[in-house]
PDB file of C-alpha atoms in Angstrom:
ATOM      1  CA  MET A   1     107.460 -32.566 -23.407  1.00 46.00           C
ATOM      2  CA  ARG A   2     105.732 -35.430 -25.075  1.00 57.00           C
ATOM      3  CA  LEU A   3     102.478 -37.334 -24.686  1.00 70.00           C
ATOM      4  CA  THR A   4     103.079 -40.472 -22.548  1.00 79.00           C
ATOM      5  CA  THR A   5     101.477 -44.113 -23.015  1.00 86.00           C
ATOM      6  CA  LYS A   6      98.548 -42.586 -20.773  1.00 91.00           C
ATOM      7  CA  GLY A   7      97.478 -40.576 -23.215  1.00 91.00           C
ATOM      8  CA  ARG A   8      98.980 -42.516 -26.136  1.00 93.00           C
ATOM      9  CA  PHE A   9      96.224 -45.693 -24.967  1.00 96.00           C
ATOM     10  CA  ALA A  10      93.732 -43.501 -23.789  1.00 97.00           C
ATOM     11  CA  VAL A  11      92.580 -42.359 -27.039  1.00 97.00           C
ATOM     12  CA  THR A  12      93.195 -46.135 -29.065  1.00 97.00           C
ATOM     13  CA  ALA A  13      90.839 -47.517 -26.670  1.00 98.00           C
ATOM     14  CA  MET A  14      88.463 -44.545 -27.660  1.00 98.00           C
ATOM     15  CA  ILE A  15      88.627 -45.172 -30.992  1.00 98.00           C
ATOM     16  CA  ASP A  16      88.414 -49.126 -30.622  1.00 97.00           C
ATOM     17  CA  LEU A  17      84.896 -48.484 -27.786  1.00 98.00           C
ATOM     18  CA  ALA A  18      83.894 -46.157 -30.672  1.00 97.00           C
ATOM     19  CA  MET A  19      84.639 -47.993 -33.686  1.00 96.00           C
ATOM     20  CA  ARG A  20      81.797 -50.953 -32.366  1.00 95.00           C
ATOM     21  CA  GLN A  21      79.071 -48.054 -30.911  1.00 90.00           C
ATOM     22  CA  GLY A  22      76.593 -49.570 -32.979  1.00 87.00           C
ATOM     23  CA  ASN A  23      77.102 -53.800 -30.912  1.00 88.00           C
ATOM     24  CA  GLY A  24      76.334 -52.605 -27.451  1.00 91.00           C
ATOM     25  CA  PRO A  25      78.331 -52.213 -24.919  1.00 96.00           C
ATOM     26  CA  VAL A  26      82.342 -52.650 -25.523  1.00 97.00           C
ATOM     27  CA  THR A  27      84.518 -55.053 -22.792  1.00 96.00           C
ATOM     28  CA  LEU A  28      87.820 -53.377 -21.645  1.00 97.00           C
ATOM     29  CA  SER A  29      88.586 -56.956 -22.002  1.00 96.00           C
ATOM     30  CA  GLY A  30      87.975 -57.143 -25.957  1.00 97.00           C
ATOM     31  CA  ILE A  31      89.948 -53.648 -26.157  1.00 98.00           C
ATOM     32  CA  SER A  32      92.612 -54.958 -23.959  1.00 97.00           C
ATOM     33  CA  GLN A  33      93.243 -57.952 -26.276  1.00 98.00           C
ATOM     34  CA  ARG A  34      92.724 -56.165 -29.515  1.00 97.00           C
ATOM     35  CA  GLN A  35      94.989 -53.223 -28.850  1.00 97.00           C
ATOM     36  CA  ALA A  36      97.184 -54.636 -26.319  1.00 97.00           C
ATOM     37  CA  ILE A  37      97.050 -52.800 -23.676  1.00 97.00           C
ATOM     38  CA  SER A  38      97.184 -54.096 -20.282  1.00 96.00           C
ATOM     39  CA  LEU A  39      93.191 -55.000 -19.048  1.00 97.00           C
ATOM     40  CA  SER A  40      93.898 -53.290 -15.752  1.00 96.00           C
ATOM     41  CA  TYR A  41      95.632 -50.127 -17.393  1.00 96.00           C
ATOM     42  CA  LEU A  42      92.327 -49.562 -19.166  1.00 97.00           C
ATOM     43  CA  GLU A  43      90.206 -49.764 -15.812  1.00 97.00           C
ATOM     44  CA  GLN A  44      92.516 -47.393 -14.905  1.00 96.00           C
ATOM     45  CA  LEU A  45      92.086 -45.124 -17.438  1.00 97.00           C
ATOM     46  CA  PHE A  46      88.078 -45.523 -18.260  1.00 98.00           C
ATOM     47  CA  GLY A  47      86.997 -44.824 -14.601  1.00 97.00           C
ATOM     48  CA  LYS A  48      89.280 -41.600 -15.534  1.00 97.00           C
ATOM     49  CA  LEU A  49      87.160 -41.198 -18.376  1.00 98.00           C
ATOM     50  CA  ARG A  50      83.816 -42.278 -16.828  1.00 97.00           C
ATOM     51  CA  ARG A  51      84.314 -39.462 -14.535  1.00 96.00           C
ATOM     52  CA  HIS A  52      84.351 -36.590 -17.088  1.00 96.00           C
ATOM     53  CA  GLU A  53      81.619 -38.149 -18.714  1.00 97.00           C
ATOM     54  CA  ILE A  54      83.317 -39.307 -21.472  1.00 98.00           C
ATOM     55  CA  VAL A  55      81.923 -42.811 -21.458  1.00 98.00           C
ATOM     56  CA  GLU A  56      79.455 -44.628 -19.301  1.00 97.00           C
ATOM     57  CA  SER A  57      79.095 -47.650 -17.642  1.00 96.00           C
ATOM     58  CA  ILE A  58      77.317 -50.586 -18.171  1.00 93.00           C
ATOM     59  CA  ARG A  59      77.207 -52.969 -15.477  1.00 92.00           C
ATOM     60  CA  GLY A  60      76.032 -56.811 -15.726  1.00 89.00           C
ATOM     61  CA  PRO A  61      75.790 -59.737 -17.744  1.00 87.00           C
ATOM     62  CA  GLY A  62      76.427 -57.947 -21.572  1.00 87.00           C
ATOM     63  CA  GLY A  63      77.831 -55.077 -19.944  1.00 91.00           C
ATOM     64  CA  GLY A  64      81.126 -52.864 -21.057  1.00 95.00           C
ATOM     65  CA  TYR A  65      81.062 -49.224 -21.492  1.00 97.00           C
ATOM     66  CA  SER A  66      80.075 -47.187 -24.654  1.00 97.00           C
ATOM     67  CA  LEU A  67      80.723 -43.870 -25.358  1.00 98.00           C
ATOM     68  CA  ALA A  68      78.556 -40.941 -22.952  1.00 97.00           C
ATOM     69  CA  ARG A  69      78.017 -38.737 -26.370  1.00 96.00           C
ATOM     70  CA  PRO A  70      78.516 -39.080 -30.021  1.00 97.00           C
ATOM     71  CA  ALA A  71      81.988 -39.394 -31.069  1.00 97.00           C
ATOM     72  CA  GLY A  72      82.101 -36.724 -32.979  1.00 97.00           C
ATOM     73  CA  LYS A  73      81.251 -34.097 -29.970  1.00 97.00           C
ATOM     74  CA  VAL A  74      84.352 -35.783 -28.460  1.00 98.00           C
ATOM     75  CA  THR A  75      87.915 -34.467 -28.823  1.00 97.00           C
ATOM     76  CA  VAL A  76      91.186 -35.938 -28.261  1.00 95.00           C
ATOM     77  CA  ALA A  77      92.157 -33.135 -26.059  1.00 93.00           C
ATOM     78  CA  ASP A  78      88.837 -34.436 -23.981  1.00 94.00           C
ATOM     79  CA  ILE A  79      90.311 -37.862 -23.711  1.00 95.00           C
ATOM     80  CA  ILE A  80      93.548 -36.614 -23.007  1.00 93.00           C
ATOM     81  CA  ILE A  81      92.673 -34.150 -20.279  1.00 90.00           C
ATOM     82  CA  ALA A  82      90.602 -36.354 -18.975  1.00 94.00           C
ATOM     83  CA  VAL A  83      93.236 -38.952 -18.409  1.00 92.00           C
ATOM     84  CA  ASP A  84      94.945 -36.201 -16.558  1.00 78.00           C
ATOM     85  CA  GLU A  85      97.800 -36.490 -19.305  1.00 70.00           C
ATOM     86  CA  PRO A  86      99.763 -33.414 -18.829  1.00 71.00           C
ATOM     87  CA  LEU A  87     100.263 -31.018 -22.093  1.00 72.00           C
ATOM     88  CA  ASP A  88     102.850 -28.610 -21.373  1.00 70.00           C
ATOM     89  CA  ALA A  89     106.028 -27.320 -23.069  1.00 68.00           C
ATOM     90  CA  THR A  90     107.557 -25.057 -20.687  1.00 68.00           C
ATOM     91  CA  GLN A  91     109.834 -26.387 -18.248  1.00 64.00           C
ATOM     92  CA  CYS A  92     108.224 -24.614 -15.312  1.00 65.00           C
ATOM     93  CA  GLY A  93     104.431 -26.162 -16.034  1.00 61.00           C
ATOM     94  CA  GLY A  94     103.322 -23.261 -16.640  1.00 59.00           C
ATOM     95  CA  LYS A  95     104.169 -21.050 -13.263  1.00 61.00           C
ATOM     96  CA  GLU A  96     106.741 -18.816 -14.624  1.00 63.00           C
ATOM     97  CA  ASN A  97     109.639 -19.824 -12.135  1.00 57.00           C
ATOM     98  CA  CYS A  98     111.087 -21.486 -14.945  1.00 60.00           C
ATOM     99  CA  HIS A  99     114.575 -21.195 -13.158  1.00 54.00           C
ATOM    100  CA  GLY A 100     113.359 -22.444  -9.558  1.00 56.00           C
ATOM    101  CA  ALA A 101     112.044 -20.587  -6.656  1.00 53.00           C
ATOM    102  CA  HIS A 102     115.223 -19.708  -5.807  1.00 53.00           C
ATOM    103  CA  THR A 103     115.365 -16.916  -8.250  1.00 54.00           C
ATOM    104  CA  ASP A 104     112.290 -14.616  -7.090  1.00 58.00           C
ATOM    105  CA  GLY A 105     110.006 -16.531 -10.044  1.00 59.00           C
ATOM    106  CA  ALA A 106     112.123 -15.181 -13.210  1.00 68.00           C
ATOM    107  CA  ARG A 107     110.441 -16.561 -16.617  1.00 70.00           C
ATOM    108  CA  CYS A 108     112.899 -17.924 -19.135  1.00 75.00           C
ATOM    109  CA  MET A 109     114.077 -16.794 -21.798  1.00 81.00           C
ATOM    110  CA  THR A 110     111.586 -19.162 -23.863  1.00 81.00           C
ATOM    111  CA  HIS A 111     108.785 -19.333 -22.016  1.00 81.00           C
ATOM    112  CA  GLU A 112     106.476 -17.095 -24.457  1.00 84.00           C
ATOM    113  CA  LEU A 113     107.430 -19.689 -27.267  1.00 86.00           C
ATOM    114  CA  TRP A 114     106.699 -23.050 -25.112  1.00 82.00           C
ATOM    115  CA  THR A 115     103.619 -21.155 -23.862  1.00 82.00           C
ATOM    116  CA  THR A 116     102.640 -20.388 -27.735  1.00 86.00           C
ATOM    117  CA  LEU A 117     103.293 -24.032 -28.417  1.00 86.00           C
ATOM    118  CA  ASN A 118     101.162 -25.612 -25.722  1.00 83.00           C
ATOM    119  CA  GLU A 119      98.082 -23.759 -26.757  1.00 86.00           C
ATOM    120  CA  LYS A 120      98.543 -24.102 -30.142  1.00 91.00           C
ATOM    121  CA  MET A 121      98.562 -28.421 -29.204  1.00 88.00           C
ATOM    122  CA  VAL A 122      95.596 -27.856 -27.505  1.00 87.00           C
ATOM    123  CA  ASP A 123      93.621 -25.647 -30.396  1.00 92.00           C
ATOM    124  CA  TYR A 124      95.017 -28.794 -32.490  1.00 94.00           C
ATOM    125  CA  LEU A 125      93.933 -31.464 -30.143  1.00 93.00           C
ATOM    126  CA  ASP A 126      90.735 -29.493 -29.953  1.00 95.00           C
ATOM    127  CA  SER A 127      90.098 -29.366 -33.649  1.00 97.00           C
ATOM    128  CA  VAL A 128      90.063 -33.456 -33.857  1.00 97.00           C
ATOM    129  CA  SER A 129      87.082 -35.024 -32.669  1.00 97.00           C
ATOM    130  CA  LEU A 130      86.917 -38.652 -31.669  1.00 98.00           C
ATOM    131  CA  GLN A 131      84.770 -39.691 -35.186  1.00 97.00           C
ATOM    132  CA  ASP A 132      87.261 -38.250 -37.216  1.00 97.00           C
ATOM    133  CA  LEU A 133      89.596 -40.691 -36.022  1.00 97.00           C
ATOM    134  CA  VAL A 134      86.972 -43.564 -36.621  1.00 97.00           C
ATOM    135  CA  ASP A 135      86.632 -42.220 -40.306  1.00 96.00           C
ATOM    136  CA  GLN A 136      90.029 -42.253 -40.414  1.00 95.00           C
ATOM    137  CA  GLN A 137      91.142 -45.933 -39.331  1.00 94.00           C
ATOM    138  CA  ARG A 138      87.993 -46.646 -41.362  1.00 91.00           C
ATOM    139  CA  HIS A 139      88.849 -45.670 -44.394  1.00 91.00           C
ATOM    140  CA  LYS A 140      92.748 -47.275 -44.071  1.00 88.00           C
ATOM    141  CA  GLU A 141      90.469 -50.482 -43.133  1.00 85.00           C
ATOM    142  CA  GLN A 142      88.508 -49.950 -46.081  1.00 85.00           C
ATOM    143  CA  ASN A 143      91.924 -49.271 -48.662  1.00 82.00           C
ATOM    144  CA  VAL A 144      93.504 -52.468 -46.574  1.00 74.00           C
ATOM    145  CA  VAL A 145      90.468 -55.097 -47.815  1.00 65.00           C
ATOM    146  CA  HIS A 146      90.553 -53.706 -51.577  1.00 60.00           C
ATOM    147  CA  VAL A 147      94.132 -54.280 -51.266  1.00 60.00           C
ATOM    148  CA  HIS A 148      93.692 -58.485 -50.017  1.00 55.00           C
ATOM    149  CA  ARG A 149      91.047 -58.938 -52.352  1.00 58.00           C
ATOM    150  CA  GLY A 150      93.209 -57.993 -55.023  1.00 57.00           C
ATOM    151  CA  ALA A 151      92.246 -54.299 -56.616  1.00 52.00           C
ATOM    152  CA  PRO A 152      96.024 -53.241 -57.026  1.00 54.00           C
ATOM    153  CA  ALA A 153      97.799 -51.234 -54.667  1.00 53.00           C
ATOM    154  CA  ALA A 154      98.249 -47.431 -55.537  1.00 53.00           C
ATOM    155  CA  VAL A 155     101.230 -46.785 -57.175  1.00 50.00           C
ATOM    156  CA  GLY A 156     103.581 -43.757 -57.633  1.00 48.00           C
ATOM    157  CA  THR A 157     104.142 -41.562 -60.423  1.00 47.00           C
ATOM    158  CA  ASN A 158     108.062 -41.185 -60.913  1.00 45.00           C
TER     159      ASN A 158
END
């Protein structure tokens, strides 16, 4: 079980979009350049995000994408589920036939462990909003600006 680039890129692109919300629609080409994600890949992801009503598209000159609801109301789980990213640690895809069809659908001995992990992952990702990630990113950027302007960097104590 691992989160693929589809889920990672979707979350990254959504943070980029949310950080620019106050400036009108955001173009996918802009996100593509800033985040080094293929434009055609972003088009596929944003088509899915639009169908799940997480983003909305604005057509015409000056068009692009904007959030369909406030960033605080969009969770990481919403984004990952929208782009069809499987969050499943079980070997059987949750079908409880861990040993394959030839064994009468028997569960493996660790099925409950992986099922519980799935629930914990979804709970965690559902507890993190897009706004949380935007705030975290802005905080990081502010710290970088302070260091670059000559403010002393934090030094650990021994």
